[in-house]
Tab-separated table of C-alpha atoms in Angstrom:
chain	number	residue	atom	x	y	z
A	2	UNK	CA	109.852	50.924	38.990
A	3	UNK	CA	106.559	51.848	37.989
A	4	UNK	CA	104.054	51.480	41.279
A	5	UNK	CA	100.186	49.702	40.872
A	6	UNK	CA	98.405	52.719	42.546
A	7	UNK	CA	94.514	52.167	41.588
A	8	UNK	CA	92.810	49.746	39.622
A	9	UNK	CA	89.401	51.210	38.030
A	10	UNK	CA	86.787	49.370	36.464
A	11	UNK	CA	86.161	50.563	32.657
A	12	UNK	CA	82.098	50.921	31.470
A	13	UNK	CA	82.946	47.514	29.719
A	14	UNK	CA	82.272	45.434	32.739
A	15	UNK	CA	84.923	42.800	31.886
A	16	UNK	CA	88.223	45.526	31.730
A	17	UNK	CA	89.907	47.684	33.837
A	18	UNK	CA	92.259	50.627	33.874
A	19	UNK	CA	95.406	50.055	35.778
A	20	UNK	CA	97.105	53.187	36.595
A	21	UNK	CA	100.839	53.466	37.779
A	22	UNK	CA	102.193	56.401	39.670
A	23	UNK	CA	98.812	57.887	39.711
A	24	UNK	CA	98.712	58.057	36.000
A	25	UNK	CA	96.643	55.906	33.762
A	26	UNK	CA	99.119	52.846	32.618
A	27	UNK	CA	97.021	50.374	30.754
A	28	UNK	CA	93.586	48.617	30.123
A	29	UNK	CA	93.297	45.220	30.543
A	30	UNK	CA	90.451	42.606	30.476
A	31	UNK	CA	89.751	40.686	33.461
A	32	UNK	CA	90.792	37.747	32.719
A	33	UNK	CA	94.358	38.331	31.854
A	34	UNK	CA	93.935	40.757	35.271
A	35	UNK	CA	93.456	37.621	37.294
A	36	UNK	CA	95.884	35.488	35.596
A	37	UNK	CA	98.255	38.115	36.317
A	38	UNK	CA	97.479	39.000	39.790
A	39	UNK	CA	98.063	42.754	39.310
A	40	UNK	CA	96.994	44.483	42.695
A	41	UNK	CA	97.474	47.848	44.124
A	42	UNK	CA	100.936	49.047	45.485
A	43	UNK	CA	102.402	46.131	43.098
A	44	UNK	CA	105.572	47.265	41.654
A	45	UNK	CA	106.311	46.795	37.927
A	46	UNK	CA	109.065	46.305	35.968
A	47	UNK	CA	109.324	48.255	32.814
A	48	UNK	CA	109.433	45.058	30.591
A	49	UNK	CA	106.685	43.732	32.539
A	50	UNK	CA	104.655	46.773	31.983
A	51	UNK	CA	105.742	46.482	28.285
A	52	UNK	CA	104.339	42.776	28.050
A	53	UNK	CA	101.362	42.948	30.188
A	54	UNK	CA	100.854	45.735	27.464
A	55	UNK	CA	101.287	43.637	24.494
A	56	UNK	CA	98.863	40.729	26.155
A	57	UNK	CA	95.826	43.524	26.790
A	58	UNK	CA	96.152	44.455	22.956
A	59	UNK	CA	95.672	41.010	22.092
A	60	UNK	CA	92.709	40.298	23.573
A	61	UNK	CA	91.050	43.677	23.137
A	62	UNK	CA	91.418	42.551	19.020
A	63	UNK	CA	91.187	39.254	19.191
A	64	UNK	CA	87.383	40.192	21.118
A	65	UNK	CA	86.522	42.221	18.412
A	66	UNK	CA	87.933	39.913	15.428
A	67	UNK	CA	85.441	37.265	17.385
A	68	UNK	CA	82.724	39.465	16.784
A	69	UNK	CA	83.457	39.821	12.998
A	70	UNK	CA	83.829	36.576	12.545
A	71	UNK	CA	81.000	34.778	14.485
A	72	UNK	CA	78.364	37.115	12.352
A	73	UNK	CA	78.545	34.494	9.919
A	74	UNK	CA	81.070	31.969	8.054
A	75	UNK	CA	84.502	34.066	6.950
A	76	UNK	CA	87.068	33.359	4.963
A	77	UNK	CA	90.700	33.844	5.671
A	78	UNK	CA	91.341	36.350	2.931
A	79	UNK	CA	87.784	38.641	4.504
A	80	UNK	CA	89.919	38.275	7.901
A	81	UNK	CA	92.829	39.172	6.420
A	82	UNK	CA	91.143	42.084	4.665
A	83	UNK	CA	89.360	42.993	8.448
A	84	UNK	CA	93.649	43.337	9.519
A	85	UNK	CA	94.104	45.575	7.021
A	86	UNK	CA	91.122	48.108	7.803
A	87	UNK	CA	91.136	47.918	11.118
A	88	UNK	CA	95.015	48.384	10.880
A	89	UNK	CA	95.971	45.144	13.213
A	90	UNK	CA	99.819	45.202	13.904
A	91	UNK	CA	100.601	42.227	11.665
A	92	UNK	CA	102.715	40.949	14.775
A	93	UNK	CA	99.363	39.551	15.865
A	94	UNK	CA	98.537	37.989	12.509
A	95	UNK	CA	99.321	34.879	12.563
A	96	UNK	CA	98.493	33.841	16.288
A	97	UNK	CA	94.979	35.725	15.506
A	98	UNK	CA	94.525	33.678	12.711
A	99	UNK	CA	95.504	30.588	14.699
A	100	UNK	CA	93.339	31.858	16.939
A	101	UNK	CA	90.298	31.353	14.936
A	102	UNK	CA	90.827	28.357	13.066
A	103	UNK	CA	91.407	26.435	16.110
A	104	UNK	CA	88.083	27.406	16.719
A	105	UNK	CA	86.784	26.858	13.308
A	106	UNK	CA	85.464	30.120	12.724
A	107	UNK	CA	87.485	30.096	9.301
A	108	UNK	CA	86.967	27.328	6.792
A	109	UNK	CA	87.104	28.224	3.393
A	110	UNK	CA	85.389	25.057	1.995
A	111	UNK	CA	82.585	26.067	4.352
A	112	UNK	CA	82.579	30.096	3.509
A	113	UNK	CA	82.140	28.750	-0.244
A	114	UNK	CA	79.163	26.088	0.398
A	115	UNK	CA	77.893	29.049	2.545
A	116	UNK	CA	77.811	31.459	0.081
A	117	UNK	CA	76.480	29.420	-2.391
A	118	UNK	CA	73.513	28.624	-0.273
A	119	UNK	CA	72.757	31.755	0.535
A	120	UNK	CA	73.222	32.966	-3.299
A	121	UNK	CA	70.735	30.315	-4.033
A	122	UNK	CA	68.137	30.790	-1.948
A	123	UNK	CA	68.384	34.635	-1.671
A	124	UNK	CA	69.764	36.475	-4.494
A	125	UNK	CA	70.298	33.498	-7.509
A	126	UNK	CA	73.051	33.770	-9.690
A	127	UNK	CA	74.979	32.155	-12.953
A	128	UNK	CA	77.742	30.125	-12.020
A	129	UNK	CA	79.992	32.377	-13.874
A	130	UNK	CA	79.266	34.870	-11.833
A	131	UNK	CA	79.867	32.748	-8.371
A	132	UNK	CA	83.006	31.278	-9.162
A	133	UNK	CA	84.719	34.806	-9.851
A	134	UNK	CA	82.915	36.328	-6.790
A	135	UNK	CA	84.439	33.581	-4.602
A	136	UNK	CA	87.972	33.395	-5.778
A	137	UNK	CA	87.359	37.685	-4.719
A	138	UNK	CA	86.614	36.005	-1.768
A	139	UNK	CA	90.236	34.456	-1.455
A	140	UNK	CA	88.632	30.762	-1.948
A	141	UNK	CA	90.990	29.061	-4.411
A	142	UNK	CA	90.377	27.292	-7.669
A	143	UNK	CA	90.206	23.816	-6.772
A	144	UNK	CA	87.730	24.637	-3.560
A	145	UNK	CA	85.854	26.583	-5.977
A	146	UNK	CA	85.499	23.816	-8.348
A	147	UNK	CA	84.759	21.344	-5.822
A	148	UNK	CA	81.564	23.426	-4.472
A	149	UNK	CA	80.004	24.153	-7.084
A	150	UNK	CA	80.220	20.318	-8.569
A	151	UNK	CA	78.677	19.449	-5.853
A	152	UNK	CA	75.756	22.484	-6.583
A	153	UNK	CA	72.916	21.779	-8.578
A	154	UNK	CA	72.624	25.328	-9.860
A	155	UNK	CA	69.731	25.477	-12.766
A	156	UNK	CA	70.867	28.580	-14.956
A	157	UNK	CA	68.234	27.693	-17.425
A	158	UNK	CA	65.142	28.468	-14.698
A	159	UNK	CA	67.370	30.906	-13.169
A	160	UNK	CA	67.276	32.786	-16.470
A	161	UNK	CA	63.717	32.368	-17.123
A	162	UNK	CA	62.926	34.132	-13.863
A	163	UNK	CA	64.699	37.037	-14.418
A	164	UNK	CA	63.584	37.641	-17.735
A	165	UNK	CA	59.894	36.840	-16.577
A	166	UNK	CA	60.773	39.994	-14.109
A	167	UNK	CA	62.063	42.015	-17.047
A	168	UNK	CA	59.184	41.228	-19.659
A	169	UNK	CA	57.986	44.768	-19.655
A	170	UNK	CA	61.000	46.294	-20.849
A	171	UNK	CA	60.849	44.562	-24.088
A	172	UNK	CA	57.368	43.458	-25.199
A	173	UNK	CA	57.143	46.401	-27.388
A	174	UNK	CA	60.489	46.345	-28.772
A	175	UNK	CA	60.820	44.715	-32.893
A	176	UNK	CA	61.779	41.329	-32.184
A	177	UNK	CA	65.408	41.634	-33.457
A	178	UNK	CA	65.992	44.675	-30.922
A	179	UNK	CA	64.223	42.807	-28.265
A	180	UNK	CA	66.657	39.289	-28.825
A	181	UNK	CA	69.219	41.582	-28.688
A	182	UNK	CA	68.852	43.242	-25.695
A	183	UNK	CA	67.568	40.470	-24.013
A	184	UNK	CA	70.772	38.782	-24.928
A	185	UNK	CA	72.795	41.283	-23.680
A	186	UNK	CA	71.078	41.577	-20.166
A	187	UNK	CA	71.664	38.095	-19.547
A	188	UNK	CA	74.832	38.146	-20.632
A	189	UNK	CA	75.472	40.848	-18.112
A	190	UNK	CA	74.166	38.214	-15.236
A	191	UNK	CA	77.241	35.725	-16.772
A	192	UNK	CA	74.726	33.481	-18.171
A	193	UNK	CA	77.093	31.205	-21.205
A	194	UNK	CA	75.996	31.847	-24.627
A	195	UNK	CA	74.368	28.214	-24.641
A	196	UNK	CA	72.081	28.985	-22.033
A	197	UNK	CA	71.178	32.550	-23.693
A	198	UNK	CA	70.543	31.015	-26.759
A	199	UNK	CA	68.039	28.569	-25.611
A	200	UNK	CA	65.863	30.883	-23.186
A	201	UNK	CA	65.906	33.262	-25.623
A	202	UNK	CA	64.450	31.257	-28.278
A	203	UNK	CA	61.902	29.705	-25.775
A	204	UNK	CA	61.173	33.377	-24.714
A	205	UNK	CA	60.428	34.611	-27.998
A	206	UNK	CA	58.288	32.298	-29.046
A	207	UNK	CA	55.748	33.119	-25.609
């Protein structure tokens, strides 16, 4: 059976390196170490071995997956999506994802009234154009729906704005080009046609 014969602390201050027959076996962090008991001249089993394995795995991702997800609010499909990239062994899916919602660090209702605020108040945009970038978020339909009924979102101002930005590219355009264009460019933001309509006309006549 494979022998404990030196435990060695990693540069990461909370793992070690456990190495067996003189060779390196495994690193673990310290507090599956502890729960464990490994010490020097222990002997090992190989299915020990094999499932001490499997729990220092765990918690090597599951410490990085906290890390991802306590930058900000996530939603289950951008964890899901953080799996497939960091190529997760989808044995650990589902208790990793248990993981984290027991510690409510995935909500989608919250990712979505998250995003929206921060849409809002940092980079505005049509509600078009929020409701398809959170269902590319994973959020579904009736969440989506939900949030933003409970959003004031003023596309009409919102509009204004941007146009207010863009002035310069068509104040010396002929009027029909300009409409045009301006239409189109707001259209492009996912601004609806009756919004368009009415801060175009109001823009016009400036």
């Amino acid at each position: 059976m494979p022998l404990i014969t030196s435990i060695k602390q990693q540069r990461d201050k909370d793992r070690v390196n456990v190495y067996l027959d003189d060779k390196f076996g495994f690193g673990i962090d310290l507090d599956n170490f502890v729960s464990l008991h490994l010490k020097v001249d222990q002997e090992l089993t190989e299915k020990q071995v094999e499932e001490i394995v499997k729990k220092a795995e765990f918690q090597k991702t599951l410490d990085k997956l906290l890390r991802f997800a306590m930058v900000r609010p996530r939603s289950e499909k951008e964890v899901r999506d953080y799996f497939r990239r960091k190529k997760v062994h989808e044995s650990m899916h589902g208790k990793l994802l248990e993981k984290l919602k027991h510690l409510e660090l995935i909500d989608d209702e919250k990712f979505a009234k998250w995003w929206v605020e921060q849409r809002q108040n940092f980079k505005p945009k049509a509600v078009r154009v929020l409701r398809l970038e959170l269902r590319q978020k994973g959020i579904n339909k009736e969440t989506v729906d939900e949030v933003l009924g409970e959003t004031v979102i003023d596309e009409e101002k919102m509009a204004r704005e941007l146009l207010e930005k863009k002035a310069y590219k068509w104040k010396n355009l002929p009027v029909r080009e300009a409409r045009q264009k301006i239409s189109q460019y707001l259209a492009g933001k996912g601004f609806g046609w009756e919004v368009i309509e009415k801060v175009v006309k109001n823009f016009m006549l400036k």
